[in-house]
């Protein structure tokens, strides 16, 4: 499989920002952050990461794949839960070190492993003075699937802190 | 100034995901990625980063501040260009290692240093087979300000590759 690294990165800032050559810039861990939004609701569903292989597979298949930092392996979104992501559009930013993926959700149409549509289900109060002891507000409470049923023992066993991706 | 670190992170995954205590998880560089979207258009404007001080100031003032990785300093968005960001809502994700900022743009209502509203002004073809030599498609061409006029000599001198933030 020929990955995105096939195009050598252009040296000039102007080429990266104003050119048509795709030359994604991966970080020190070989990852690029990906903002995922829903074409149905417009909301941000999650922030995930791709390595060059996940990116190449996503571009080639049109189905979102990521690099799981916690499991340290390629991760086809929905492989366990059935909540897949069909890519409608993929964009890169000015300096090509971030991606934006617009998707259609499959399955229960939920992105978050907690069962909610979006991973961003809590808000912070803004402009209310000090940030000490700030309390989060749940802005999305509906769960679209039962994580215990979908992930079973694996989920129940994960009591130590890990990232969701 | 009391920063977000005032709340010690809860140890349990369940508390982080289902609790109301805000305990942002910064990466090895002390940064957390922030997805910025426009309340006016719903589009993703940029992906930027905050350290604890930028986050505290944003929460306290309601005006978006970030950590500039290229300039290695606190960066009040719009300090040079006038294109400030008023925070309408700030959300955290399930495992509290990413933030989502919904903003109203000030000034020329442009976010990107290239003069465009969004930094994500180019798309990639999806599902067209190989990724080798993929050509980006400009999906947003309108510039809302002239970067040369706004940033002047500083911009013209920046011919080496650097991140926009």
mmCIF file of C-alpha atoms in Angstrom:
data_model
loop_
_atom_site.group_PDB
_atom_site.id
_atom_site.type_symbol
_atom_site.label_atom_id
_atom_site.label_comp_id
_atom_site.label_asym_id
_atom_site.label_seq_id
_atom_site.Cartn_x
_atom_site.Cartn_y
_atom_site.Cartn_z
ATOM 1 C CA UNK A 1 0.000 0.000 0.000
ATOM 2 C CA UNK A 2 1.328 3.408 -0.928
ATOM 3 C CA UNK A 3 0.859 5.781 1.986
ATOM 4 C CA UNK A 4 0.627 9.556 2.196
ATOM 5 C CA UNK A 5 4.394 9.753 2.656
ATOM 6 C CA UNK A 6 4.673 9.157 -1.113
ATOM 7 C CA UNK A 7 4.665 12.911 -1.653
ATOM 8 C CA UNK A 8 7.857 14.413 -0.234
ATOM 9 C CA UNK A 9 7.071 17.484 1.880
ATOM 10 C CA UNK A 10 7.756 20.744 0.048
ATOM 11 C CA UNK A 11 10.353 22.864 1.824
ATOM 12 C CA UNK A 12 8.701 26.233 1.450
ATOM 13 C CA UNK A 13 6.000 27.492 3.777
ATOM 14 C CA UNK A 14 4.190 29.051 0.809
ATOM 15 C CA UNK A 15 4.000 25.674 -0.959
ATOM 16 C CA UNK A 16 2.613 23.984 2.144
ATOM 17 C CA UNK A 17 0.008 26.684 2.709
ATOM 18 C CA UNK A 18 -0.972 27.638 -0.831
ATOM 19 C CA UNK A 19 -0.073 24.545 -2.859
ATOM 20 C CA UNK A 20 -2.041 21.458 -3.862
ATOM 21 C CA UNK A 21 0.551 18.875 -2.743
ATOM 22 C CA UNK A 22 -0.650 16.913 0.268
ATOM 23 C CA UNK A 23 2.258 16.594 2.691
ATOM 24 C CA UNK A 24 0.841 15.825 6.140
ATOM 25 C CA UNK A 25 3.138 16.730 8.999
ATOM 26 C CA UNK A 26 3.172 14.047 11.672
ATOM 27 C CA UNK A 27 4.390 14.873 15.195
ATOM 28 C CA UNK A 28 7.318 13.292 17.055
ATOM 29 C CA UNK A 29 5.167 10.205 17.688
ATOM 30 C CA UNK A 30 4.248 9.890 14.009
ATOM 31 C CA UNK A 31 0.693 11.110 14.629
ATOM 32 C CA UNK A 32 -1.538 13.875 13.323
ATOM 33 C CA UNK A 33 -4.619 15.086 15.258
ATOM 34 C CA UNK A 34 -7.974 14.672 13.509
ATOM 35 C CA UNK A 35 -11.092 16.686 14.334
ATOM 36 C CA UNK A 36 -14.168 14.563 13.588
ATOM 37 C CA UNK A 37 -17.514 16.276 12.995
ATOM 38 C CA UNK A 38 -20.959 14.931 12.113
ATOM 39 C CA UNK A 39 -22.460 15.940 8.773
ATOM 40 C CA UNK A 40 -25.912 15.245 10.269
ATOM 41 C CA UNK A 41 -25.645 17.560 13.285
ATOM 42 C CA UNK A 42 -22.526 19.625 12.564
ATOM 43 C CA UNK A 43 -21.209 18.987 16.051
ATOM 44 C CA UNK A 44 -17.692 17.929 16.971
ATOM 45 C CA UNK A 45 -17.805 14.213 17.756
ATOM 46 C CA UNK A 46 -14.255 13.573 18.914
ATOM 47 C CA UNK A 47 -10.597 14.394 18.542
ATOM 48 C CA UNK A 48 -8.543 11.380 17.482
ATOM 49 C CA UNK A 49 -5.145 10.652 15.948
ATOM 50 C CA UNK A 50 -3.908 9.016 12.747
ATOM 51 C CA UNK A 51 -0.530 7.638 11.811
ATOM 52 C CA UNK A 52 0.435 7.409 8.137
ATOM 53 C CA UNK A 53 -1.147 3.971 7.706
ATOM 54 C CA UNK A 54 -4.482 4.972 9.300
ATOM 55 C CA UNK A 55 -4.540 8.037 7.071
ATOM 56 C CA UNK A 56 -3.750 6.047 3.924
ATOM 57 C CA UNK A 57 -6.440 3.459 4.709
ATOM 58 C CA UNK A 58 -9.004 6.177 5.454
ATOM 59 C CA UNK A 59 -8.277 7.925 2.158
ATOM 60 C CA UNK A 60 -8.382 4.685 0.193
ATOM 61 C CA UNK A 61 -11.449 3.094 1.776
ATOM 62 C CA UNK A 62 -13.517 6.119 2.825
ATOM 63 C CA UNK A 63 -14.005 4.525 6.240
ATOM 64 C CA UNK A 64 -12.393 6.252 9.225
ATOM 65 C CA UNK A 65 -9.418 4.525 10.791
ATOM 66 C CA UNK A 66 -7.228 5.887 13.553
ATOM 67 C CA UNK A 67 -4.204 5.070 15.660
ATOM 68 C CA UNK A 68 -5.246 4.022 19.157
ATOM 69 C CA UNK A 69 -2.726 5.579 21.523
ATOM 70 C CA UNK A 70 -3.908 3.467 24.459
ATOM 71 C CA UNK A 71 -3.947 0.152 22.590
ATOM 72 C CA UNK A 72 -0.985 1.087 20.376
ATOM 73 C CA UNK A 73 -2.523 -0.341 17.239
ATOM 74 C CA UNK A 74 -4.519 0.599 14.161
ATOM 75 C CA UNK A 75 -8.152 1.132 15.049
ATOM 76 C CA UNK A 76 -10.994 0.879 12.568
ATOM 77 C CA UNK A 77 -13.645 3.021 14.224
ATOM 78 C CA UNK A 78 -16.660 0.864 15.075
ATOM 79 C CA UNK A 79 -14.821 -2.451 14.801
ATOM 80 C CA UNK A 80 -16.191 -3.446 18.230
ATOM 81 C CA UNK A 81 -19.269 -1.253 18.612
ATOM 82 C CA UNK A 82 -20.500 -1.220 15.013
ATOM 83 C CA UNK A 83 -20.529 2.585 15.189
ATOM 84 C CA UNK A 84 -18.496 3.079 12.037
ATOM 85 C CA UNK A 85 -17.702 6.377 10.346
ATOM 86 C CA UNK A 86 -18.152 6.937 6.621
ATOM 87 C CA UNK A 87 -16.017 9.834 5.469
ATOM 88 C CA UNK A 88 -17.897 12.524 3.555
ATOM 89 C CA UNK A 89 -15.039 15.007 3.428
ATOM 90 C CA UNK A 90 -11.448 15.205 4.634
ATOM 91 C CA UNK A 91 -9.669 18.541 4.926
ATOM 92 C CA UNK A 92 -6.176 19.608 5.916
ATOM 93 C CA UNK A 93 -5.276 22.885 7.595
ATOM 94 C CA UNK A 94 -2.943 25.661 6.461
ATOM 95 C CA UNK A 95 0.290 24.129 7.738
ATOM 96 C CA UNK A 96 -0.897 20.545 7.209
ATOM 97 C CA UNK A 97 -0.422 19.382 10.787
ATOM 98 C CA UNK A 98 -4.120 18.840 11.550
ATOM 99 C CA UNK A 99 -7.023 17.172 9.717
ATOM 100 C CA UNK A 100 -10.782 17.663 9.722
ATOM 101 C CA UNK A 101 -12.969 14.660 8.948
ATOM 102 C CA UNK A 102 -16.691 15.082 8.239
ATOM 103 C CA UNK A 103 -18.462 11.768 8.756
ATOM 104 C CA UNK A 104 -21.743 9.908 8.697
ATOM 105 C CA UNK A 105 -22.098 7.676 11.745
ATOM 106 C CA UNK A 106 -23.196 4.069 11.324
ATOM 107 C CA UNK A 107 -24.714 1.706 13.886
ATOM 108 C CA UNK A 108 -26.270 3.458 16.875
ATOM 109 C CA UNK A 109 -25.019 6.786 15.459
ATOM 110 C CA UNK A 110 -22.969 7.297 18.600
ATOM 111 C CA UNK A 111 -19.289 8.174 18.564
ATOM 112 C CA UNK A 112 -18.319 8.100 22.233
ATOM 113 C CA UNK A 113 -17.475 4.879 24.069
ATOM 114 C CA UNK A 114 -19.693 6.138 26.927
ATOM 115 C CA UNK A 115 -22.700 5.659 24.623
ATOM 116 C CA UNK A 116 -23.229 9.330 23.821
ATOM 117 C CA UNK A 117 -23.189 10.749 20.307
ATOM 118 C CA UNK A 118 -20.316 13.181 20.960
ATOM 119 C CA UNK A 119 -17.340 12.809 23.284
ATOM 120 C CA UNK A 120 -17.797 16.498 24.146
ATOM 121 C CA UNK A 121 -20.842 16.133 26.420
ATOM 122 C CA UNK A 122 -19.752 18.472 29.231
ATOM 123 C CA UNK A 123 -19.277 22.256 29.242
ATOM 124 C CA UNK A 124 -17.409 24.653 31.509
ATOM 125 C CA UNK A 125 -18.772 27.955 32.776
ATOM 126 C CA UNK A 126 -16.978 30.844 31.071
ATOM 127 C CA UNK A 127 -16.228 34.351 32.374
ATOM 128 C CA UNK A 128 -17.458 33.561 35.876
ATOM 129 C CA UNK A 129 -14.240 34.575 37.583
ATOM 130 C CA UNK A 130 -11.800 32.092 39.076
ATOM 131 C CA UNK A 131 -11.309 28.635 37.600
ATOM 132 C CA UNK A 132 -10.691 26.987 40.966
ATOM 133 C CA UNK A 133 -13.130 24.189 41.641
ATOM 134 C CA UNK A 134 -14.985 24.764 38.382
ATOM 135 C CA UNK A 135 -17.911 22.353 37.963
ATOM 136 C CA UNK A 136 -18.658 20.801 34.597
ATOM 137 C CA UNK A 137 -22.201 20.968 33.223
ATOM 138 C CA UNK A 138 -23.637 18.003 31.347
ATOM 139 C CA UNK A 139 -24.970 19.344 28.039
ATOM 140 C CA UNK A 140 -25.570 15.957 26.435
ATOM 141 C CA UNK A 141 -26.990 13.228 28.641
ATOM 142 C CA UNK A 142 -28.673 10.885 26.169
ATOM 143 C CA UNK A 143 -26.875 7.592 25.647
ATOM 144 C CA UNK A 144 -27.527 5.848 22.335
ATOM 145 C CA UNK A 145 -26.104 2.466 23.329
ATOM 146 C CA UNK A 146 -25.174 0.621 26.508
ATOM 147 C CA UNK A 147 -21.369 0.451 26.786
ATOM 148 C CA UNK A 148 -21.559 -2.557 29.106
ATOM 149 C CA UNK A 149 -23.495 -4.530 26.525
ATOM 150 C CA UNK A 150 -21.351 -3.430 23.610
ATOM 151 C CA UNK A 151 -17.906 -3.694 25.167
ATOM 152 C CA UNK A 152 -18.793 -6.304 27.819
ATOM 153 C CA UNK A 153 -16.120 -7.496 30.207
ATOM 154 C CA UNK A 154 -13.399 -5.477 28.533
ATOM 155 C CA UNK A 155 -15.115 -2.246 29.496
ATOM 156 C CA UNK A 156 -15.923 -3.303 33.048
ATOM 157 C CA UNK A 157 -12.316 -4.345 33.603
ATOM 158 C CA UNK A 158 -10.934 -0.990 32.478
ATOM 159 C CA UNK A 159 -10.975 0.793 35.822
ATOM 160 C CA UNK A 160 -7.581 2.394 35.448
ATOM 161 C CA UNK A 161 -7.259 5.681 33.621
ATOM 162 C CA UNK A 162 -6.723 5.373 29.901
ATOM 163 C CA UNK A 163 -7.570 7.468 26.910
ATOM 164 C CA UNK A 164 -10.756 6.606 25.083
ATOM 165 C CA UNK A 165 -8.975 6.284 21.742
ATOM 166 C CA UNK B 1 -4.085 33.650 39.325
ATOM 167 C CA UNK B 2 -5.512 30.277 40.204
ATOM 168 C CA UNK B 3 -5.292 27.965 37.209
ATOM 169 C CA UNK B 4 -7.182 24.849 36.235
ATOM 170 C CA UNK B 5 -4.625 22.769 38.101
ATOM 171 C CA UNK B 6 -6.389 23.822 41.314
ATOM 172 C CA UNK B 7 -8.567 20.718 41.064
ATOM 173 C CA UNK B 8 -6.443 17.613 41.549
ATOM 174 C CA UNK B 9 -7.223 15.001 38.873
ATOM 175 C CA UNK B 10 -9.490 12.228 40.148
ATOM 176 C CA UNK B 11 -7.822 8.843 39.909
ATOM 177 C CA UNK B 12 -10.764 6.844 38.616
ATOM 178 C CA UNK B 13 -11.698 6.672 34.959
ATOM 179 C CA UNK B 14 -15.388 6.788 35.931
ATOM 180 C CA UNK B 15 -14.895 10.077 37.802
ATOM 181 C CA UNK B 16 -13.075 11.638 34.854
ATOM 182 C CA UNK B 17 -15.723 10.531 32.376
ATOM 183 C CA UNK B 18 -18.926 10.860 34.387
ATOM 184 C CA UNK B 19 -18.037 13.397 37.064
ATOM 185 C CA UNK B 20 -18.347 17.182 37.233
ATOM 186 C CA UNK B 21 -14.771 17.901 38.369
ATOM 187 C CA UNK B 22 -12.757 19.608 35.642
ATOM 188 C CA UNK B 23 -9.320 18.003 35.536
ATOM 189 C CA UNK B 24 -7.776 18.732 32.140
ATOM 190 C CA UNK B 25 -5.066 16.313 31.113
ATOM 191 C CA UNK B 26 -2.119 18.090 29.534
ATOM 192 C CA UNK B 27 0.342 16.164 27.347
ATOM 193 C CA UNK B 28 4.082 15.710 27.928
ATOM 194 C CA UNK B 29 4.613 19.284 26.699
ATOM 195 C CA UNK B 30 2.006 20.678 29.079
ATOM 196 C CA UNK B 31 -0.483 21.280 26.261
ATOM 197 C CA UNK B 32 -4.035 20.271 25.456
ATOM 198 C CA UNK B 33 -5.425 20.417 21.878
ATOM 199 C CA UNK B 34 -8.395 22.738 21.328
ATOM 200 C CA UNK B 35 -10.869 22.427 18.451
ATOM 201 C CA UNK B 36 -12.205 25.879 17.589
ATOM 202 C CA UNK B 37 -15.512 26.195 15.744
ATOM 203 C CA UNK B 38 -17.556 29.194 14.621
ATOM 204 C CA UNK B 39 -21.002 29.694 16.151
ATOM 205 C CA UNK B 40 -21.938 31.702 13.048
ATOM 206 C CA UNK B 41 -21.126 29.054 10.428
ATOM 207 C CA UNK B 42 -20.615 25.880 12.492
ATOM 208 C CA UNK B 43 -17.371 25.156 10.655
ATOM 209 C CA UNK B 44 -14.073 24.150 12.228
ATOM 210 C CA UNK B 45 -11.842 27.222 12.219
ATOM 211 C CA UNK B 46 -8.596 25.793 13.566
ATOM 212 C CA UNK B 47 -6.916 23.353 15.887
ATOM 213 C CA UNK B 48 -4.753 25.097 18.478
ATOM 214 C CA UNK B 49 -3.165 24.317 21.837
ATOM 215 C CA UNK B 50 -3.485 25.683 25.375
ATOM 216 C CA UNK B 51 -1.219 25.353 28.364
ATOM 217 C CA UNK B 52 -2.682 25.726 31.851
ATOM 218 C CA UNK B 53 -2.241 29.501 31.877
ATOM 219 C CA UNK B 54 -3.887 30.011 28.464
ATOM 220 C CA UNK B 55 -6.772 27.839 29.605
ATOM 221 C CA UNK B 56 -7.166 29.705 32.899
ATOM 222 C CA UNK B 57 -7.121 33.084 31.159
ATOM 223 C CA UNK B 58 -9.637 31.918 28.552
ATOM 224 C CA UNK B 59 -12.010 30.665 31.243
ATOM 225 C CA UNK B 60 -11.640 33.817 33.302
ATOM 226 C CA UNK B 61 -11.860 36.405 30.532
ATOM 227 C CA UNK B 62 -14.031 34.670 27.928
ATOM 228 C CA UNK B 63 -11.513 35.653 25.243
ATOM 229 C CA UNK B 64 -9.575 32.846 23.562
ATOM 230 C CA UNK B 65 -5.910 32.561 24.440
ATOM 231 C CA UNK B 66 -3.549 29.824 23.335
ATOM 232 C CA UNK B 67 0.027 28.654 23.628
ATOM 233 C CA UNK B 68 1.981 29.422 20.469
ATOM 234 C CA UNK B 69 4.225 26.425 19.837
ATOM 235 C CA UNK B 70 6.266 28.287 17.217
ATOM 236 C CA UNK B 71 6.750 31.455 19.246
ATOM 237 C CA UNK B 72 6.846 29.612 22.584
ATOM 238 C CA UNK B 73 4.701 32.137 24.377
ATOM 239 C CA UNK B 74 1.143 32.883 25.452
ATOM 240 C CA UNK B 75 -0.876 34.058 22.478
ATOM 241 C CA UNK B 76 -4.040 36.120 22.783
ATOM 242 C CA UNK B 77 -5.782 35.315 19.497
ATOM 243 C CA UNK B 78 -6.124 38.490 17.431
ATOM 244 C CA UNK B 79 -3.478 40.441 19.335
ATOM 245 C CA UNK B 80 -1.810 41.353 16.024
ATOM 246 C CA UNK B 81 -4.611 40.942 13.498
ATOM 247 C CA UNK B 82 -7.555 42.168 15.559
ATOM 248 C CA UNK B 83 -9.341 38.921 14.712
ATOM 249 C CA UNK B 84 -10.172 38.069 18.302
ATOM 250 C CA UNK B 85 -12.312 35.173 19.499
ATOM 251 C CA UNK B 86 -15.097 35.599 22.053
ATOM 252 C CA UNK B 87 -15.872 32.282 23.695
ATOM 253 C CA UNK B 88 -19.526 31.278 23.579
ATOM 254 C CA UNK B 89 -19.025 27.769 24.942
ATOM 255 C CA UNK B 90 -16.137 25.606 26.110
ATOM 256 C CA UNK B 91 -16.485 21.843 26.338
ATOM 257 C CA UNK B 92 -14.217 19.025 27.435
ATOM 258 C CA UNK B 93 -14.278 15.491 26.076
ATOM 259 C CA UNK B 94 -14.840 12.187 27.856
ATOM 260 C CA UNK B 95 -11.282 11.649 29.047
ATOM 261 C CA UNK B 96 -10.579 15.386 29.408
ATOM 262 C CA UNK B 97 -7.560 15.490 27.099
ATOM 263 C CA UNK B 98 -9.184 17.652 24.399
ATOM 264 C CA UNK B 99 -11.289 20.822 24.410
ATOM 265 C CA UNK B 100 -13.909 22.279 22.072
ATOM 266 C CA UNK B 101 -14.266 26.057 21.913
ATOM 267 C CA UNK B 102 -17.243 27.651 20.176
ATOM 268 C CA UNK B 103 -16.406 31.255 19.316
ATOM 269 C CA UNK B 104 -17.586 34.468 17.741
ATOM 270 C CA UNK B 105 -14.893 35.986 15.554
ATOM 271 C CA UNK B 106 -14.064 39.680 15.873
ATOM 272 C CA UNK B 107 -12.321 41.984 13.397
ATOM 273 C CA UNK B 108 -12.403 40.714 9.822
ATOM 274 C CA UNK B 109 -14.111 37.516 11.058
ATOM 275 C CA UNK B 110 -11.185 35.509 9.738
ATOM 276 C CA UNK B 111 -9.323 32.950 11.808
ATOM 277 C CA UNK B 112 -6.477 31.865 9.529
ATOM 278 C CA UNK B 113 -3.249 33.844 9.178
ATOM 279 C CA UNK B 114 -3.572 33.366 5.398
ATOM 280 C CA UNK B 115 -6.611 35.676 5.496
ATOM 281 C CA UNK B 116 -9.241 32.957 5.140
ATOM 282 C CA UNK B 117 -12.012 32.363 7.649
ATOM 283 C CA UNK B 118 -11.009 28.769 8.413
ATOM 284 C CA UNK B 119 -7.552 27.192 8.430
ATOM 285 C CA UNK B 120 -9.160 24.124 6.817
ATOM 286 C CA UNK B 121 -9.549 25.530 3.299
ATOM 287 C CA UNK B 122 -8.337 22.490 1.324
ATOM 288 C CA UNK B 123 -9.903 19.038 0.919
ATOM 289 C CA UNK B 124 -8.555 15.652 -0.176
ATOM 290 C CA UNK B 125 -10.283 13.294 -2.585
ATOM 291 C CA UNK B 126 -11.615 10.258 -0.703
ATOM 292 C CA UNK B 127 -12.099 6.692 -1.918
ATOM 293 C CA UNK B 128 -10.376 7.314 -5.242
ATOM 294 C CA UNK B 129 -7.821 4.555 -4.810
ATOM 295 C CA UNK B 130 -4.173 5.220 -4.092
ATOM 296 C CA UNK B 131 -3.034 8.166 -2.033
ATOM 297 C CA UNK B 132 0.185 8.660 -3.968
ATOM 298 C CA UNK B 133 0.439 12.123 -5.436
ATOM 299 C CA UNK B 134 -2.962 13.151 -4.109
ATOM 300 C CA UNK B 135 -3.860 16.708 -5.097
ATOM 301 C CA UNK B 136 -5.597 19.013 -2.642
ATOM 302 C CA UNK B 137 -8.727 20.865 -3.712
ATOM 303 C CA UNK B 138 -9.283 24.440 -2.568
ATOM 304 C CA UNK B 139 -12.770 24.559 -1.023
ATOM 305 C CA UNK B 140 -12.431 28.022 0.483
ATOM 306 C CA UNK B 141 -10.665 30.649 -1.574
ATOM 307 C CA UNK B 142 -12.034 33.927 -0.237
ATOM 308 C CA UNK B 143 -9.580 35.924 1.855
ATOM 309 C CA UNK B 144 -11.117 38.326 4.367
ATOM 310 C CA UNK B 145 -7.958 40.309 5.045
ATOM 311 C CA UNK B 146 -4.554 40.858 3.456
ATOM 312 C CA UNK B 147 -1.910 39.059 5.546
ATOM 313 C CA UNK B 148 0.850 41.301 4.177
ATOM 314 C CA UNK B 149 -0.938 44.417 5.398
ATOM 315 C CA UNK B 150 -1.881 42.922 8.745
ATOM 316 C CA UNK B 151 1.361 41.171 9.644
ATOM 317 C CA UNK B 152 3.681 43.369 7.538
ATOM 318 C CA UNK B 153 7.388 42.662 7.518
ATOM 319 C CA UNK B 154 7.130 39.892 10.067
ATOM 320 C CA UNK B 155 5.046 37.799 7.696
ATOM 321 C CA UNK B 156 7.171 38.498 4.633
ATOM 322 C CA UNK B 157 10.301 37.492 6.533
ATOM 323 C CA UNK B 158 8.840 34.154 7.598
ATOM 324 C CA UNK B 159 9.898 32.049 4.621
ATOM 325 C CA UNK B 160 11.026 29.062 6.620
ATOM 326 C CA UNK B 161 8.545 26.442 7.658
ATOM 327 C CA UNK B 162 6.806 27.156 10.925
ATOM 328 C CA UNK B 163 3.444 26.300 12.386
ATOM 329 C CA UNK B 164 0.757 28.929 12.053
ATOM 330 C CA UNK B 165 0.101 28.968 15.772
#
